mmCIF file of C-alpha atoms in Angstrom:
data_model
loop_
_atom_site.group_PDB
_atom_site.id
_atom_site.type_symbol
_atom_site.label_atom_id
_atom_site.label_comp_id
_atom_site.label_asym_id
_atom_site.label_seq_id
_atom_site.Cartn_x
_atom_site.Cartn_y
_atom_site.Cartn_z
ATOM 1 C CA MET A 1 37.322 5.252 -11.764
ATOM 2 C CA MET A 2 34.998 8.122 -11.091
ATOM 3 C CA VAL A 3 34.400 9.303 -7.566
ATOM 4 C CA CYS A 4 31.018 10.975 -6.831
ATOM 5 C CA ILE A 5 31.030 13.342 -3.874
ATOM 6 C CA GLN A 6 27.588 14.450 -2.646
ATOM 7 C CA ARG A 7 27.290 17.493 -0.453
ATOM 8 C CA VAL A 8 25.213 16.884 2.699
ATOM 9 C CA GLN A 9 22.523 19.533 3.132
ATOM 10 C CA LYS A 10 20.452 20.365 6.134
ATOM 11 C CA LYS A 11 16.729 20.300 5.498
ATOM 12 C CA THR A 12 14.866 22.407 8.073
ATOM 13 C CA SER A 13 11.227 23.072 8.603
ATOM 14 C CA SER A 14 9.728 25.064 11.427
ATOM 15 C CA MET A 15 6.354 25.905 12.879
ATOM 16 C CA SER A 16 4.871 27.995 15.645
ATOM 17 C CA LEU A 17 2.222 26.787 18.114
ATOM 18 C CA THR A 18 0.357 28.773 20.745
ATOM 19 C CA ILE A 19 -1.564 27.101 23.620
ATOM 20 C CA SER A 20 -3.218 29.317 26.178
ATOM 21 C CA SER A 21 -6.108 29.585 28.524
ATOM 22 C CA SER A 22 -9.442 31.264 28.075
ATOM 23 C CA SER A 23 -10.151 34.569 29.920
ATOM 24 C CA THR A 24 -11.344 34.368 33.520
ATOM 25 C CA SER A 25 -14.152 36.247 35.189
ATOM 26 C CA THR A 26 -13.388 39.525 36.993
ATOM 27 C CA SER A 27 -13.579 39.907 40.774
ATOM 28 C CA SER A 28 -12.962 42.524 43.368
ATOM 29 C CA SER A 29 -10.384 40.469 45.280
ATOM 30 C CA SER A 30 -6.656 40.943 44.640
ATOM 31 C CA SER A 31 -6.072 37.283 43.812
ATOM 32 C CA SER A 32 -8.662 37.351 41.080
ATOM 33 C CA VAL A 33 -7.210 40.567 39.655
ATOM 34 C CA ILE A 34 -3.793 38.909 39.426
ATOM 35 C CA ALA A 35 -5.284 35.889 37.723
ATOM 36 C CA GLN A 36 -7.102 38.150 35.286
ATOM 37 C CA ARG A 37 -3.871 39.964 34.394
ATOM 38 C CA GLN A 38 -2.089 36.671 33.746
ATOM 39 C CA SER A 39 -4.917 35.347 31.529
ATOM 40 C CA SER A 40 -5.092 38.605 29.583
ATOM 41 C CA LEU A 41 -1.455 38.089 28.375
ATOM 42 C CA VAL A 42 -2.299 34.879 26.536
ATOM 43 C CA GLN A 43 -4.584 34.495 23.597
ATOM 44 C CA PRO A 44 -7.107 31.698 22.966
ATOM 45 C CA LEU A 45 -5.801 28.465 21.448
ATOM 46 C CA CYS A 46 -4.177 29.375 18.179
ATOM 47 C CA VAL A 47 -1.896 27.800 15.555
ATOM 48 C CA SER A 48 -0.215 30.247 13.203
ATOM 49 C CA PRO A 49 -0.418 28.800 9.603
ATOM 50 C CA GLN A 50 2.191 31.267 8.372
ATOM 51 C CA ARG A 51 4.860 29.708 10.574
ATOM 52 C CA GLY A 52 3.683 26.108 10.458
ATOM 53 C CA LEU A 53 5.548 23.111 9.231
ATOM 54 C CA HIS A 54 6.289 22.883 5.479
ATOM 55 C CA ASP A 55 6.641 19.870 3.369
ATOM 56 C CA VAL A 56 10.208 18.688 2.925
ATOM 57 C CA SER A 57 11.709 16.819 -0.074
ATOM 58 C CA THR A 58 15.255 15.444 0.084
ATOM 59 C CA VAL A 59 17.391 12.534 -1.094
ATOM 60 C CA LYS A 60 18.739 9.512 0.702
ATOM 61 C CA GLY A 61 21.428 10.146 3.319
ATOM 62 C CA GLN A 62 20.610 13.784 3.972
ATOM 63 C CA LEU A 63 20.072 15.394 7.367
ATOM 64 C CA VAL A 64 16.524 16.474 8.157
ATOM 65 C CA VAL A 65 15.582 18.834 10.956
ATOM 66 C CA LEU A 66 11.981 19.605 11.978
ATOM 67 C CA GLU A 67 11.700 22.482 14.478
ATOM 68 C CA CYS A 68 8.546 23.209 16.465
ATOM 69 C CA ARG A 69 8.331 26.550 18.355
ATOM 70 C CA LEU A 70 5.890 26.380 21.182
ATOM 71 C CA ARG A 71 4.270 29.117 23.277
ATOM 72 C CA GLY A 72 1.866 28.449 26.095
ATOM 73 C CA THR A 73 1.313 28.144 29.800
ATOM 74 C CA PRO A 74 3.752 25.525 31.260
ATOM 75 C CA PRO A 75 4.073 22.675 31.657
ATOM 76 C CA LEU A 76 4.016 21.763 27.933
ATOM 77 C CA GLN A 77 3.982 18.136 26.803
ATOM 78 C CA VAL A 78 5.246 17.718 23.236
ATOM 79 C CA THR A 79 4.891 14.475 21.253
ATOM 80 C CA TRP A 80 6.091 13.756 17.706
ATOM 81 C CA TYR A 81 4.209 11.355 15.418
ATOM 82 C CA ARG A 82 4.927 9.773 12.051
ATOM 83 C CA GLU A 83 1.885 8.325 10.260
ATOM 84 C CA ASP A 84 -0.035 8.456 13.571
ATOM 85 C CA GLU A 85 2.689 6.433 15.352
ATOM 86 C CA GLU A 86 4.629 8.069 18.176
ATOM 87 C CA VAL A 87 8.259 8.805 17.419
ATOM 88 C CA LEU A 88 10.564 7.970 20.392
ATOM 89 C CA ASP A 89 13.958 9.443 20.994
ATOM 90 C CA SER A 90 16.643 7.182 19.504
ATOM 91 C CA ASP A 91 19.895 7.340 17.560
ATOM 92 C CA ASP A 92 18.028 7.684 14.314
ATOM 93 C CA PHE A 93 15.344 10.119 15.480
ATOM 94 C CA ARG A 94 16.664 12.593 18.053
ATOM 95 C CA ILE A 95 14.102 14.661 19.943
ATOM 96 C CA LEU A 96 15.544 17.793 21.545
ATOM 97 C CA GLN A 97 13.750 20.106 23.947
ATOM 98 C CA LYS A 98 14.932 23.593 24.875
ATOM 99 C CA SER A 99 13.218 26.293 26.932
ATOM 100 C CA GLY A 100 13.249 29.855 25.660
ATOM 101 C CA CYS A 101 14.325 32.996 27.543
ATOM 102 C CA LEU A 102 10.719 34.205 27.819
ATOM 103 C CA TYR A 103 8.147 32.537 29.936
ATOM 104 C CA GLY A 104 6.055 29.852 28.223
ATOM 105 C CA LYS A 105 8.278 29.497 25.142
ATOM 106 C CA GLU A 106 9.948 26.245 24.145
ATOM 107 C CA LEU A 107 11.649 24.753 21.139
ATOM 108 C CA SER A 108 11.115 21.142 20.221
ATOM 109 C CA THR A 109 13.359 19.691 17.465
ATOM 110 C CA LEU A 110 13.124 16.356 15.649
ATOM 111 C CA VAL A 111 16.441 15.491 14.004
ATOM 112 C CA ILE A 112 16.771 12.671 11.471
ATOM 113 C CA SER A 113 20.534 12.171 11.190
ATOM 114 C CA GLU A 114 20.355 10.128 7.961
ATOM 115 C CA ALA A 115 17.072 9.976 6.047
ATOM 116 C CA PHE A 116 16.032 7.008 3.966
ATOM 117 C CA PRO A 117 13.070 6.504 1.600
ATOM 118 C CA GLU A 118 11.307 4.348 4.208
ATOM 119 C CA ASP A 119 11.302 7.392 6.500
ATOM 120 C CA SER A 120 8.955 9.227 4.207
ATOM 121 C CA GLY A 121 5.542 10.037 5.614
ATOM 122 C CA LEU A 122 3.418 12.581 7.381
ATOM 123 C CA PHE A 123 5.101 13.952 10.512
ATOM 124 C CA LYS A 124 3.091 15.771 13.222
ATOM 125 C CA CYS A 125 4.056 17.698 16.316
ATOM 126 C CA VAL A 126 1.417 17.824 19.067
ATOM 127 C CA ALA A 127 1.678 20.148 22.044
ATOM 128 C CA LEU A 128 -0.526 19.716 25.156
ATOM 129 C CA ASN A 129 -1.116 21.658 28.302
ATOM 130 C CA SER A 130 -3.945 21.982 30.802
ATOM 131 C CA PHE A 131 -5.747 24.436 28.552
ATOM 132 C CA GLY A 132 -5.829 22.618 25.240
ATOM 133 C CA THR A 133 -3.953 21.033 22.327
ATOM 134 C CA ALA A 134 -2.269 22.385 19.206
ATOM 135 C CA SER A 135 -0.634 20.528 16.361
ATOM 136 C CA SER A 136 1.079 21.053 12.994
ATOM 137 C CA SER A 137 2.094 18.535 10.368
ATOM 138 C CA ALA A 138 4.361 18.233 7.375
ATOM 139 C CA LEU A 139 5.030 15.687 4.659
ATOM 140 C CA LEU A 140 8.572 14.284 4.264
ATOM 141 C CA ASP A 141 9.532 12.768 0.934
ATOM 142 C CA VAL A 142 12.903 10.996 0.742
ATOM 143 C CA TYR A 143 14.049 9.862 -2.747
ATOM 144 C CA ASN A 144 16.849 7.547 -3.747
ATOM 145 C CA ASP A 145 18.719 10.115 -5.802
ATOM 146 C CA LEU A 146 18.390 13.672 -7.081
ATOM 147 C CA GLU A 147 17.290 12.510 -10.546
ATOM 148 C CA GLU A 148 14.268 10.662 -9.060
ATOM 149 C CA GLN A 149 13.386 13.733 -6.980
ATOM 150 C CA LEU A 150 13.413 16.017 -10.013
ATOM 151 C CA GLU A 151 11.324 13.630 -12.049
ATOM 152 C CA VAL A 152 8.659 13.325 -9.397
ATOM 153 C CA GLU A 153 8.530 17.043 -8.691
ATOM 154 C CA ALA A 154 8.229 17.769 -12.416
ATOM 155 C CA ALA A 155 5.352 15.311 -12.743
ATOM 156 C CA CYS A 156 3.582 16.900 -9.822
ATOM 157 C CA LEU A 157 3.940 20.338 -11.343
ATOM 158 C CA GLN A 158 2.523 19.122 -14.637
ATOM 159 C CA GLU A 159 -0.469 17.580 -12.915
ATOM 160 C CA ALA A 160 -1.119 20.667 -10.801
ATOM 161 C CA VAL A 161 -3.325 22.416 -13.337
ATOM 162 C CA SER A 162 -5.617 25.116 -12.039
ATOM 163 C CA PRO A 163 -9.419 24.722 -12.542
ATOM 164 C CA ARG A 164 -9.394 27.787 -14.815
ATOM 165 C CA GLN A 165 -6.707 26.331 -17.054
ATOM 166 C CA GLN A 166 -8.532 23.081 -17.217
ATOM 167 C CA MET A 167 -11.795 24.857 -18.256
ATOM 168 C CA GLU A 168 -9.930 26.812 -20.916
ATOM 169 C CA ALA A 169 -8.355 23.635 -22.301
ATOM 170 C CA GLU A 170 -11.785 21.908 -22.475
ATOM 171 C CA TYR A 171 -13.329 24.969 -24.157
ATOM 172 C CA GLN A 172 -10.623 25.116 -26.813
ATOM 173 C CA GLN A 173 -11.082 21.407 -27.459
ATOM 174 C CA ASP A 174 -14.811 21.808 -27.850
ATOM 175 C CA THR A 175 -14.501 24.771 -30.262
ATOM 176 C CA SER A 176 -11.821 23.061 -32.350
ATOM 177 C CA SER A 177 -13.988 19.930 -32.814
ATOM 178 C CA PHE A 178 -17.159 21.856 -33.624
ATOM 179 C CA GLY A 179 -18.335 21.258 -37.200
ATOM 180 C CA GLU A 180 -16.124 18.316 -37.811
ATOM 181 C CA GLY A 181 -17.934 15.521 -39.560
ATOM 182 C CA ASP A 182 -21.071 17.575 -40.053
ATOM 183 C CA ASP A 183 -22.804 17.326 -43.444
ATOM 184 C CA ASP A 184 -23.382 20.768 -45.052
ATOM 185 C CA ASP A 185 -26.466 19.422 -46.850
ATOM 186 C CA ASP A 186 -28.297 19.188 -43.562
ATOM 187 C CA PHE A 187 -28.239 22.961 -43.195
ATOM 188 C CA PRO A 188 -30.244 25.416 -45.353
ATOM 189 C CA SER A 189 -28.329 27.706 -47.683
ATOM 190 C CA GLU A 190 -27.724 31.176 -46.524
ATOM 191 C CA LEU A 191 -30.369 33.777 -47.457
ATOM 192 C CA PRO A 192 -29.491 37.280 -48.604
ATOM 193 C CA ASP A 193 -29.901 40.102 -46.134
ATOM 194 C CA SER A 194 -32.746 41.633 -48.128
ATOM 195 C CA MET A 195 -34.973 39.763 -50.574
ATOM 196 C CA THR A 196 -38.014 41.114 -52.500
ATOM 197 C CA LEU A 197 -40.639 38.521 -53.326
ATOM 198 C CA PRO A 198 -42.471 38.835 -56.622
ATOM 199 C CA PRO A 199 -46.240 39.601 -56.500
ATOM 200 C CA PRO A 200 -48.563 36.585 -56.740
ATOM 201 C CA GLU A 201 -49.753 35.681 -60.180
ATOM 202 C CA TRP A 202 -53.298 34.402 -60.505
ATOM 203 C CA PRO A 203 -54.164 31.991 -63.301
ATOM 204 C CA ASP A 204 -56.586 33.068 -65.987
ATOM 205 C CA SER A 205 -60.128 31.948 -65.273
ATOM 206 C CA PRO A 206 -62.021 29.815 -67.852
ATOM 207 C CA GLU A 207 -64.732 32.496 -68.250
ATOM 208 C CA GLU A 208 -62.214 35.004 -69.326
ATOM 209 C CA ASP A 209 -60.893 32.655 -71.972
ATOM 210 C CA SER A 210 -64.458 31.980 -73.439
ATOM 211 C CA MET A 211 -65.427 35.673 -73.718
ATOM 212 C CA PRO A 212 -65.325 37.080 -77.265
ATOM 213 C CA VAL A 213 -62.754 39.604 -78.006
ATOM 214 C CA ALA A 214 -64.196 42.991 -79.050
ATOM 215 C CA GLU A 215 -63.178 44.138 -82.497
#
């Protein structure tokens, strides 16, 4: 009897969100100066795509962790969605919230303890405060086994042909099929590069034929 032991791997994806207020108008009073200093420390609403969520592919039974790093003026309200349906904290989907050491930084984590193919879909993290909203999303694909995952990923890579490669393939196909089935008789024969035409020859007139020949 063969025993198959599968190593459990942790699949992690992270993102960074920034929610902040717009700049306030200046004033000569001390209270407005303090408010202006506070607002100058935060930037307009921004989501960094370099640190956003990334698509995750895994197999059945693996642990999946989605981390969302937040930065903005408290209080921050964070909500997770799967296919536009809110994900609630449960034994299967754990939602953990942790405040950072710096002001206005939080870490929201969605943990799927044991992923199944029916858990596949688009996951989105939405952060909200009094100044605006920011969100980031990622696609989770859960396959039955590693073989199925490799087959699907290989098919996706094969289909992902760049427009330039597609144009080159079409051009090669057109050039290879050019001239096939054409009848050579429909085209005139090639002419030499230089050709000298003979001078025109005029037929003898009847008068010249009737004139007597001088002896």
